[in-house]
Amino acid sequence: MAEATARRRARGTGGGAARRAERTSTAVETAKFIERNIPNFEVLTTEALEIIEHNAETVLEEIGVNFVNNPGALARWKEAGADVQGERVRLPRGLARSLCATAPSQFTQHARNPERNVEIGGRNLVLAPVYGPPFVRDLDGGRRYATIEDFRTFVKLGQMSKWLHHSGGTVCEPTDIAVNKRHLDMLLAHMTLSDKPFMGSVTEPSRAADSVEMCEILFGKQFVSENTVLTSLVNINSPLTFDDVMMGALETYAAAGQACIVSPFIVGGAMAPVSVAGTLTQVLAEVLAGVAYSQLIRPGAPVIFGAFVTSIDMNSGAPTFGTPEAAHITYGAGQLARRLGLPYRSSGSFCGSKLPDAQAAYETANSLNMGLLSGVNFMLHACGWLEGGLVSSFEKFVMDADQLGTLHHLAKGVQIDENAQAMDAIREVGPGGHYLGCAHTQANFKSAFWRSEVLDYKPYETWSEDGARDTVALAQVRMRKLLDAYQKPAMDLAVEEQLNDYVARKKASMTDSFT
Amino acid sequence: MAEATARRRARGTGGGAARRAERTSTAVETAKFIERNIPNFEVLTTEALEIIEHNAETVLEEIGVNFVNNPGALARWKEAGADVQGERVRLPRGLARSLCATAPSQFTQHARNPERNVEIGGRNLVLAPVYGPPFVRDLDGGRRYATIEDFRTFVKLGQMSKWLHHSGGTVCEPTDIAVNKRHLDMLLAHMTLSDKPFMGSVTEPSRAADSVEMCEILFGKQFVSENTVLTSLVNINSPLTFDDVMMGALETYAAAGQACIVSPFIVGGAMAPVSVAGTLTQVLAEVLAGVAYSQLIRPGAPVIFGAFVTSIDMNSGAPTFGTPEAAHITYGAGQLARRLGLPYRSSGSFCGSKLPDAQAAYETANSLNMGLLSGVNFMLHACGWLEGGLVSSFEKFVMDADQLGTLHHLAKGVQIDENAQAMDAIREVGPGGHYLGCAHTQANFKSAFWRSEVLDYKPYETWSEDGARDTVALAQVRMRKLLDAYQKPAMDLAVEEQLNDYVARKKASMTDSFT
C-alpha cells in the first residue's frame, strides 16, 4: 500500500483526484485500440487498382466536382491550378493526388485521459459508436424521438464499454434541444461524462468553431493548437458535390489542425454507379478532391479517407446493409486508401432491420468482419446502429459493443511460441485423454478465449428456468448493469465549471431554432 | 419448342419424366457450387506452418494414435511400417504424409440429377445443411424430439433452397424410428425427395454398406463402382483416437471408392490444447493418420481434411461458437489442408444460442464468413444449426440458407471490365445527379446486388402495419412458401419401388433397437 501511494505521489498526481481515478480505472476497463497482427484482405488486383485510379483522375479532369455556395473554395482551387467554371472545379490529372501527399498517414487523437489516446492510421483500428439517428429504441419503451437524456445514457454506455475506444459524436440526435444549441449539450456530455476521445460538430461552421473553443477549455489553448483533439465527420454530397456547410466545417477544423473524415455517403445505384468498380472510382475521385482541399486549407491537416457505402434494394429503393457488394467496396476502398497513404474509415454495425433481431445481427456481423479484414483504421457506427441509421438502439449498443471483443481477439493473430505450440500438453494428455485439467490448460485458459459479457452459454434447462431470454433481454440486463456501475470520470471542477459557463453563455446568446 | 423437344429426345429421356423435370427445374432454382474468384485469407506465416507440420509429425512419431477394437487396422498399420504396441500406432516421420499423396485433391460427387453434381476441392465451396441434432425447433411448436416427418420436411426445404448444393445427411435424428433402422428411412428421404447429392450412414459399418447398396439401386451398380456418389462424415474421437465404429464406416466407404470427411471433433481446451497452434498441431496429426489409413484401404479413395473446431466457455464448460479462436483455427487448418493437397471441410451455421435470435445470427455470420474466406471446400452445417448442434431449427434453416447467397456473391469478386467501370454512367449523371434512372443502372441493376428472400427492407411504417415481424416470423412465412411450392423431383418409378422394397426388406429383417 505504502509503495503504491509513493508511486502515485511520484507521478505528481493530486491525492483526491488520483484516488478517484484509481477507483474509476478499476471499474472501467478500456481496451487499447486494435493493433492488427493479421493481414488485410484484398479483393482487387494491382491492375484493377490502377484502372480505378486512372479513371478517378479522368473523373476529376473531365467531369470535375462542384463546390456549392463557396466562393472561397473556388478561389483556392483556381489558385492551386484547377479549371474553375461556375461552381464546377476540374482538376488536372495528378493535382489532387500530389496535394494529398502532405496529409499524415497516421495521427494521434488525444483524449483528456491520456491512456485513452488513439492512434488513427497504420495497422490500427479505433472503434467509435453509432452516429446520427433521430430515434432511439429500447426493449421497454419501443421506438421514440431521441432526447438529450438518451444521448447522455449512450455516452455513459460508451464510457463503460471495454471494447469501445472512442466516445463518438452524435450518438443520437437530442431532438428536445434546439438545433442551433444541440452541439453544445452534446459536446458537454462527451467532455464531462466520458474520458475517451470524441467528435466535433459539423452542422454549421460556427458550431465547428464552438467545438474547438470548448476543447480549448478542456485541453488548454496551447495544447489544442499543437495537437489533434477532435475527429469530425465531413460527408460529401455524392455524387461529386461538396456543400458549403460541410466544407465550412472542414475549413474550420483543418485550419485548427483538427482531424476530419472526408467521407462520400453512398447508396450504390443511387448516389454512385450500380457496379463496384464504378462506385470505387467515384469514391476515390471524391476523397481525392476533398482531402486535397483540406490540404489547401492547411498542409498537414489530419484527414481520413472515408467511405460510407451500402447497396440498394432495387425493388423498394431502401438501402441494404451487410451485403456482399458493400463488402467488395469496403475491401477495395481500403486498398485505395493504403495506396494513397491515408487512414481509412468505413464499416460499422450496419443493418436495415427494425429490431435488434437475427437480421440485425447477420448484417452487423457481416459488416464488422469486413471492417476488420479490410484494414479500416477508424470505424464509426461500430455499435448501436439500427434501422438503416434512423435508430440508436440501447440493447444493440451493448450487444454490438460485446461483439467488438471478437475483433480485438481476431486481430491478435496466432501465437507460435513454445507455450502456444503446447507439445507438452499433447504429450501429457495423450490419446483419449482430456485437456481440461492439464497443466497447460490451467496456465493459459484465462487469456486463451474471448468471452462474451452478453451472450448465453448456459445449458438449455438452466436457460429455460432463468426465463428463456433472448439476446435483447440479456442485453437489457447488461445495459442496466453497466449504467449501475457507471462512474463519472474524475475531472478538474474548475474546468467543468468553465465548460458549463461556456454552454450557458452561448445558449443565452441564441434564439431557439428547430430547423 | 420443336428444337427443345428434339434435344430432350436426343438425350434419351422419356417424354413424361422430361416434362416433369422441366416443370421442376423452373420451380426449383439451384445455384451452382461456389467457384471462388477471391483470395483465401491466411493467418499463419510459412514459418508457423512449418513448425506445426513438424510438431504434428512429432506427435505421430512419439505419442502416436490409438486404433480401438480394430485388429485389422493394427495389422494394416504394421504392414505399412508403423510401430504398433497394443492399440497404439506410432508413425515414422513422413509416413502418413507420403500415404496421403494418393488421395485426390478434388473429386466429383454425383447427384442423381447430373446438374446437381458437385466438385469438392480446388477453389470450390459446396454447401450442405445441418447434421446430427436430436431436437427440432419451430416458432409454433417450440423445441421437441425430431421425427422422420421433421427429417423429410428438412430434406424438402433443402431441395427448395437455392444456395444449398447438397442435401446433407442426418439433417435431424428421426428419434421415432429405431436406431438400427433410421439410416434406411433417412437415405430413402434424400434419394426420393431431393435430387441433390447426399451423405451415407456412419453409425455402423453395416449401415455404411446399406448406404452403398441403396446407391447401387439409385445410380446403378456399375456407376457406383466407378464414381463417388456418397460423401460421409467420419469423426475422429479427439484426442488421437480412432474408434472401430467410425473406422468401420471409413473402411466400407473407402473400399467402395466413396468419399469420407476425416474430421477431428474438437472443443478447444477439452479435446485439444487451449492454444490455437496446439490445436492445429493435433488436428493435423489426426487428419494425417486418418487420411493415411483411408489410403491403406484403397489408394486414391476420395477424402476430405475435416476440422470441426470450437472453443469452450471455461466458466461453464459449454462449447462456444463464432469465436475469434475458432476463426484462427479455421483459417489455419485451411492453410494446412491446401499444403497437404486435400479438399477442406470446416465451418457452418454454428451458434450456441437456444433461439434463432441475434446471438445465433452473430455467431453464424462470423462462422459463415470465416468459412468462405478460409477456403473451405465442403461446408457441412451451412444452415439450420441451433443450440450447439442439439437442435435443427426450421426457421433458422431458411434464414441461414438465405445468407448463403451472400457467400456466393462475395466469392464472385470484383468485375473490372468496361461495363463495370461505369465511366459513361458517371459522365451521364455528373455532380449532384441521381443514378437510379441512368442507362447503366437500368442495364445492370437486376444482377448487380444480392437480394434476400427473407429479410425485411420495408419502410418502418409499412413494416409496422404488416405486423412488426421479426426475422423468425419472416422466416416462418418463407418456410411455408417453400414447402407449398415444393415438388418432388421426377424419378423413375421402378427405381423408387426398388428403394422402397429394399428398405422394407431390411427393416423386416431386424428387431427394433433404440440404443
mmCIF file of C-alpha atoms in Angstrom, chain A residues 38-44 48 51-52 55 58-59 62-66 88 137 143 239-241 268-278 281-282 311-316 318 320 322-325 327-328 331 352 354-359 361-366 369 373 387 396 399-400 403 406 409-410 413-416 419-423 425-427 429-436 440-441 444-445 448-451 455-460 463 468-471, chain B residues 38-44 48 51-52 55 58-59 62-66 88 137 143 239-241 268-278 281-282 311-316 318 320 322-325 327-328 331 352 354-359 361-366 369 373 387 396 399-400 403 406 409-410 413-416 419-423 425-427 429-436 440-441 444-445 448-451 455-460 463 468-471:
data_model
loop_
_atom_site.group_PDB
_atom_site.id
_atom_site.type_symbol
_atom_site.label_atom_id
_atom_site.label_comp_id
_atom_site.label_asym_id
_atom_site.label_seq_id
_atom_site.Cartn_x
_atom_site.Cartn_y
_atom_site.Cartn_z
ATOM 1 C CA ILE A 38 -3.201 -10.237 -39.209
ATOM 2 C CA PRO A 39 -3.042 -9.364 -42.898
ATOM 3 C CA ASN A 40 -5.598 -7.241 -44.717
ATOM 4 C CA PHE A 41 -7.959 -8.996 -47.098
ATOM 5 C CA GLU A 42 -7.659 -7.638 -50.618
ATOM 6 C CA VAL A 43 -10.090 -8.298 -53.463
ATOM 7 C CA LEU A 44 -8.653 -6.041 -56.171
ATOM 8 C CA ALA A 48 -7.803 -3.272 -61.219
ATOM 9 C CA ILE A 51 -7.612 1.186 -63.715
ATOM 10 C CA ILE A 52 -9.735 2.643 -60.908
ATOM 11 C CA ASN A 55 -10.498 6.513 -64.039
ATOM 12 C CA THR A 58 -10.350 11.120 -65.523
ATOM 13 C CA VAL A 59 -13.454 11.956 -63.483
ATOM 14 C CA GLU A 62 -13.164 15.713 -67.393
ATOM 15 C CA ILE A 63 -16.258 15.875 -65.189
ATOM 16 C CA GLY A 64 -14.925 17.646 -62.127
ATOM 17 C CA VAL A 65 -16.654 18.296 -58.807
ATOM 18 C CA ASN A 66 -18.994 21.050 -57.604
ATOM 19 C CA ARG A 88 -17.541 23.277 -61.240
ATOM 20 C CA ARG A 137 -35.287 2.225 -29.273
ATOM 21 C CA ARG A 143 -39.104 3.478 -30.762
ATOM 22 C CA PRO A 239 -22.082 12.308 -56.494
ATOM 23 C CA LEU A 240 -19.209 14.762 -56.704
ATOM 24 C CA THR A 241 -20.734 17.619 -54.714
ATOM 25 C CA GLY A 268 -24.854 2.230 -54.533
ATOM 26 C CA GLY A 269 -27.193 2.520 -57.515
ATOM 27 C CA ALA A 270 -28.490 5.887 -56.259
ATOM 28 C CA MET A 271 -25.523 8.149 -55.425
ATOM 29 C CA ALA A 272 -22.970 6.084 -57.349
ATOM 30 C CA PRO A 273 -22.984 3.577 -60.205
ATOM 31 C CA VAL A 274 -24.602 0.220 -59.568
ATOM 32 C CA SER A 275 -21.233 -1.541 -60.076
ATOM 33 C CA VAL A 276 -18.473 -1.997 -57.508
ATOM 34 C CA ALA A 277 -15.674 -0.720 -59.747
ATOM 35 C CA GLY A 278 -17.730 2.327 -60.761
ATOM 36 C CA THR A 281 -13.921 5.163 -58.938
ATOM 37 C CA GLN A 282 -16.342 7.810 -57.747
ATOM 38 C CA SER A 311 -26.206 -1.131 -51.639
ATOM 39 C CA ILE A 312 -29.851 -0.571 -52.503
ATOM 40 C CA ASP A 313 -32.859 -2.834 -52.733
ATOM 41 C CA MET A 314 -33.894 -2.122 -56.291
ATOM 42 C CA ASN A 315 -37.492 -3.179 -55.544
ATOM 43 C CA SER A 316 -38.128 -0.719 -52.727
ATOM 44 C CA ALA A 318 -34.293 1.053 -49.479
ATOM 45 C CA THR A 320 -29.431 -2.539 -47.625
ATOM 46 C CA GLY A 322 -24.161 -6.236 -44.644
ATOM 47 C CA THR A 323 -24.360 -7.154 -48.310
ATOM 48 C CA PRO A 324 -21.596 -8.746 -50.389
ATOM 49 C CA GLU A 325 -21.436 -5.720 -52.675
ATOM 50 C CA ALA A 327 -18.092 -5.802 -48.639
ATOM 51 C CA HIS A 328 -16.401 -5.644 -52.047
ATOM 52 C CA TYR A 331 -12.291 -4.143 -49.182
ATOM 53 C CA GLY A 352 -31.584 -2.402 -42.043
ATOM 54 C CA LYS A 354 -36.228 -2.515 -37.385
ATOM 55 C CA LEU A 355 -35.404 -4.675 -34.365
ATOM 56 C CA PRO A 356 -32.174 -5.961 -32.778
ATOM 57 C CA ASP A 357 -33.039 -9.413 -34.104
ATOM 58 C CA ALA A 358 -31.330 -12.027 -36.243
ATOM 59 C CA GLN A 359 -31.449 -9.838 -39.365
ATOM 60 C CA ALA A 361 -27.072 -9.404 -36.212
ATOM 61 C CA TYR A 362 -26.356 -11.119 -39.555
ATOM 62 C CA GLU A 363 -25.975 -7.753 -41.257
ATOM 63 C CA THR A 364 -23.913 -6.302 -38.420
ATOM 64 C CA ALA A 365 -21.587 -9.282 -38.131
ATOM 65 C CA ASN A 366 -21.019 -9.248 -41.893
ATOM 66 C CA ASN A 369 -15.923 -8.703 -40.017
ATOM 67 C CA LEU A 373 -10.326 -7.514 -42.565
ATOM 68 C CA GLU A 387 -32.965 0.551 -38.922
ATOM 69 C CA LYS A 396 -27.995 -3.305 -29.704
ATOM 70 C CA MET A 399 -24.769 -6.365 -27.983
ATOM 71 C CA ASP A 400 -22.542 -4.907 -30.705
ATOM 72 C CA GLN A 403 -19.051 -8.393 -30.389
ATOM 73 C CA THR A 406 -14.152 -10.657 -31.182
ATOM 74 C CA HIS A 409 -9.056 -11.178 -30.442
ATOM 75 C CA LEU A 410 -9.142 -11.920 -34.175
ATOM 76 C CA GLY A 413 -3.356 -13.322 -34.909
ATOM 77 C CA VAL A 414 -1.884 -16.677 -33.950
ATOM 78 C CA GLN A 415 0.892 -17.108 -31.388
ATOM 79 C CA ILE A 416 3.527 -19.682 -32.316
ATOM 80 C CA ASN A 419 3.853 -22.206 -24.944
ATOM 81 C CA ALA A 420 1.419 -21.828 -27.846
ATOM 82 C CA GLN A 421 2.764 -24.956 -29.535
ATOM 83 C CA ALA A 422 1.600 -26.863 -26.445
ATOM 84 C CA MET A 423 3.611 -30.004 -27.219
ATOM 85 C CA ALA A 425 0.150 -30.679 -23.177
ATOM 86 C CA ILE A 426 -0.330 -33.085 -26.084
ATOM 87 C CA ARG A 427 2.271 -35.406 -24.538
ATOM 88 C CA VAL A 429 -2.868 -35.846 -22.246
ATOM 89 C CA GLY A 430 -2.217 -38.446 -24.951
ATOM 90 C CA PRO A 431 -4.801 -40.404 -26.965
ATOM 91 C CA GLY A 432 -8.244 -40.496 -25.377
ATOM 92 C CA GLY A 433 -7.385 -38.091 -22.562
ATOM 93 C CA HIS A 434 -8.920 -34.779 -21.578
ATOM 94 C CA TYR A 435 -7.289 -31.346 -21.639
ATOM 95 C CA LEU A 436 -9.454 -29.513 -19.114
ATOM 96 C CA HIS A 440 -1.035 -26.126 -19.945
ATOM 97 C CA THR A 441 -4.789 -25.524 -19.878
ATOM 98 C CA ASN A 444 -3.461 -20.500 -20.153
ATOM 99 C CA PHE A 445 -7.250 -20.745 -20.054
ATOM 100 C CA ALA A 448 -6.987 -18.139 -24.229
ATOM 101 C CA PHE A 449 -10.523 -17.373 -25.341
ATOM 102 C CA TRP A 450 -12.602 -14.283 -25.902
ATOM 103 C CA ARG A 451 -15.619 -14.386 -23.643
ATOM 104 C CA LEU A 455 -24.469 -13.917 -24.844
ATOM 105 C CA ASP A 456 -25.910 -17.028 -23.284
ATOM 106 C CA TYR A 457 -23.780 -20.171 -22.820
ATOM 107 C CA LYS A 458 -25.965 -21.925 -20.245
ATOM 108 C CA PRO A 459 -27.356 -25.445 -20.571
ATOM 109 C CA TYR A 460 -30.873 -25.497 -22.021
ATOM 110 C CA TRP A 463 -31.606 -21.098 -19.536
ATOM 111 C CA ALA A 468 -35.743 -18.408 -21.679
ATOM 112 C CA ARG A 469 -34.437 -14.947 -22.523
ATOM 113 C CA ASP A 470 -33.378 -13.931 -25.997
ATOM 114 C CA THR A 471 -30.359 -11.767 -26.783
ATOM 115 C CA ILE B 38 -11.368 -14.094 -54.372
ATOM 116 C CA PRO B 39 -8.209 -14.975 -52.455
ATOM 117 C CA ASN B 40 -8.119 -17.083 -49.304
ATOM 118 C CA PHE B 41 -7.419 -15.322 -46.029
ATOM 119 C CA GLU B 42 -4.340 -16.715 -44.328
ATOM 120 C CA VAL B 43 -3.300 -16.044 -40.741
ATOM 121 C CA LEU B 44 -0.263 -18.326 -40.441
ATOM 122 C CA ALA B 48 4.380 -21.112 -38.341
ATOM 123 C CA ILE B 51 6.549 -25.578 -37.099
ATOM 124 C CA ILE B 52 3.025 -27.008 -36.864
ATOM 125 C CA ASN B 55 5.182 -30.876 -34.478
ATOM 126 C CA THR B 58 6.466 -35.491 -33.753
ATOM 127 C CA VAL B 59 3.042 -36.273 -32.286
ATOM 128 C CA GLU B 62 6.431 -40.057 -30.344
ATOM 129 C CA ILE B 63 2.889 -40.191 -28.988
ATOM 130 C CA GLY B 64 1.048 -41.969 -31.776
ATOM 131 C CA VAL B 65 -2.672 -42.589 -32.159
ATOM 132 C CA ASN B 66 -4.985 -45.312 -30.868
ATOM 133 C CA ARG B 88 -1.171 -47.563 -30.064
ATOM 134 C CA ARG B 137 -37.475 -26.247 -33.036
ATOM 135 C CA ARG B 143 -38.356 -27.442 -29.023
ATOM 136 C CA PRO B 239 -7.542 -36.536 -28.941
ATOM 137 C CA LEU B 240 -5.806 -39.018 -31.213
ATOM 138 C CA THR B 241 -8.328 -41.850 -31.027
ATOM 139 C CA GLY B 268 -10.637 -26.448 -27.781
ATOM 140 C CA GLY B 269 -9.431 -26.722 -24.187
ATOM 141 C CA ALA B 270 -11.242 -30.070 -23.782
ATOM 142 C CA MET B 271 -10.321 -32.364 -26.683
ATOM 143 C CA ALA B 272 -7.282 -30.315 -27.763
ATOM 144 C CA PRO B 273 -4.880 -27.814 -26.201
ATOM 145 C CA VAL B 274 -6.278 -24.443 -25.230
ATOM 146 C CA SER B 275 -3.997 -22.716 -27.764
ATOM 147 C CA VAL B 276 -4.608 -22.285 -31.488
ATOM 148 C CA ALA B 277 -1.201 -23.591 -32.573
ATOM 149 C CA GLY B 278 -1.515 -26.611 -30.286
ATOM 150 C CA THR B 281 -0.950 -29.481 -34.442
ATOM 151 C CA GLN B 282 -3.292 -32.098 -33.061
ATOM 152 C CA SER B 311 -13.786 -23.049 -28.270
ATOM 153 C CA ILE B 312 -15.072 -23.572 -24.757
ATOM 154 C CA ASP B 313 -16.535 -21.296 -22.120
ATOM 155 C CA MET B 314 -14.142 -22.014 -19.288
ATOM 156 C CA ASN B 315 -16.744 -20.925 -16.713
ATOM 157 C CA SER B 316 -19.472 -23.363 -17.727
ATOM 158 C CA ALA B 318 -20.076 -25.166 -22.695
ATOM 159 C CA THR B 320 -18.899 -21.596 -27.807
ATOM 160 C CA GLY B 322 -18.447 -17.953 -33.872
ATOM 161 C CA THR B 323 -15.489 -17.037 -31.688
ATOM 162 C CA PRO B 324 -12.215 -15.482 -32.853
ATOM 163 C CA GLU B 325 -10.243 -18.527 -31.701
ATOM 164 C CA ALA B 327 -11.771 -18.438 -36.718
ATOM 165 C CA HIS B 328 -7.996 -18.635 -36.243
ATOM 166 C CA TYR B 331 -8.112 -20.152 -41.239
ATOM 167 C CA GLY B 352 -24.753 -21.697 -29.103
ATOM 168 C CA LYS B 354 -31.183 -21.528 -27.791
ATOM 169 C CA LEU B 355 -33.237 -19.355 -30.154
ATOM 170 C CA PRO B 356 -32.755 -18.090 -33.730
ATOM 171 C CA ASP B 357 -32.116 -14.640 -32.298
ATOM 172 C CA ALA B 358 -29.351 -12.050 -32.555
ATOM 173 C CA GLN B 359 -26.826 -14.249 -30.730
ATOM 174 C CA ALA B 361 -27.048 -14.715 -36.114
ATOM 175 C CA TYR B 362 -23.846 -13.018 -34.865
ATOM 176 C CA GLU B 363 -22.249 -16.395 -34.235
ATOM 177 C CA THR B 364 -23.486 -17.851 -37.505
ATOM 178 C CA ALA B 365 -22.419 -14.892 -39.627
ATOM 179 C CA ASN B 366 -18.975 -14.945 -38.013
ATOM 180 C CA ASN B 369 -17.721 -15.531 -43.293
ATOM 181 C CA LEU B 373 -12.514 -16.773 -46.563
ATOM 182 C CA GLU B 387 -28.134 -24.619 -29.653
ATOM 183 C CA LYS B 396 -33.035 -20.776 -38.905
ATOM 184 C CA MET B 399 -32.666 -17.737 -42.559
ATOM 185 C CA ASP B 400 -29.177 -19.224 -42.902
ATOM 186 C CA GLN B 403 -27.486 -15.774 -46.011
ATOM 187 C CA THR B 406 -24.099 -13.550 -49.663
ATOM 188 C CA HIS B 409 -21.894 -13.063 -54.327
ATOM 189 C CA LEU B 410 -18.824 -12.340 -52.202
ATOM 190 C CA GLY B 413 -15.007 -10.987 -56.633
ATOM 191 C CA VAL B 414 -14.967 -7.646 -58.403
ATOM 192 C CA GLN B 415 -15.555 -7.227 -62.131
ATOM 193 C CA ILE B 416 -13.320 -4.673 -63.821
ATOM 194 C CA ASN B 419 -19.262 -2.101 -68.176
ATOM 195 C CA ALA B 420 -18.190 -2.478 -64.543
ATOM 196 C CA GLN B 421 -16.010 0.638 -64.739
ATOM 197 C CA ALA B 422 -19.224 2.584 -65.494
ATOM 198 C CA MET B 423 -17.426 5.685 -66.739
ATOM 199 C CA ALA B 425 -22.712 6.420 -66.102
ATOM 200 C CA ILE B 426 -20.522 8.803 -64.085
ATOM 201 C CA ARG B 427 -20.363 11.115 -67.120
ATOM 202 C CA VAL B 429 -25.098 11.617 -64.098
ATOM 203 C CA GLY B 430 -22.454 14.177 -63.151
ATOM 204 C CA PRO B 431 -22.174 16.161 -59.887
ATOM 205 C CA GLY B 432 -25.416 16.273 -57.899
ATOM 206 C CA GLY B 433 -27.287 13.879 -60.166
ATOM 207 C CA HIS B 434 -29.004 10.580 -59.424
ATOM 208 C CA TYR B 435 -28.082 7.147 -60.739
ATOM 209 C CA LEU B 436 -31.400 5.346 -60.333
ATOM 210 C CA HIS B 440 -26.084 1.878 -66.868
ATOM 211 C CA THR B 441 -28.226 1.312 -63.778
ATOM 212 C CA ASN B 444 -27.294 -3.724 -64.699
ATOM 213 C CA PHE B 445 -29.480 -3.458 -61.621
ATOM 214 C CA ALA B 448 -25.876 -6.087 -59.517
ATOM 215 C CA PHE B 449 -26.897 -6.827 -55.945
ATOM 216 C CA TRP B 450 -27.605 -9.903 -53.897
ATOM 217 C CA ARG B 451 -31.158 -9.784 -52.637
ATOM 218 C CA LEU B 455 -35.052 -10.180 -44.580
ATOM 219 C CA ASP B 456 -37.114 -7.023 -44.266
ATOM 220 C CA TYR B 457 -36.300 -3.903 -46.299
ATOM 221 C CA LYS B 458 -39.635 -2.109 -45.921
ATOM 222 C CA PRO B 459 -40.095 1.417 -44.607
ATOM 223 C CA TYR B 460 -40.834 1.485 -40.864
ATOM 224 C CA TRP B 463 -43.338 -2.889 -41.621
ATOM 225 C CA ALA B 468 -43.873 -5.573 -36.978
ATOM 226 C CA ARG B 469 -42.491 -9.051 -37.578
ATOM 227 C CA ASP B 470 -39.004 -10.090 -36.521
ATOM 228 C CA THR B 471 -36.700 -12.290 -38.594
#
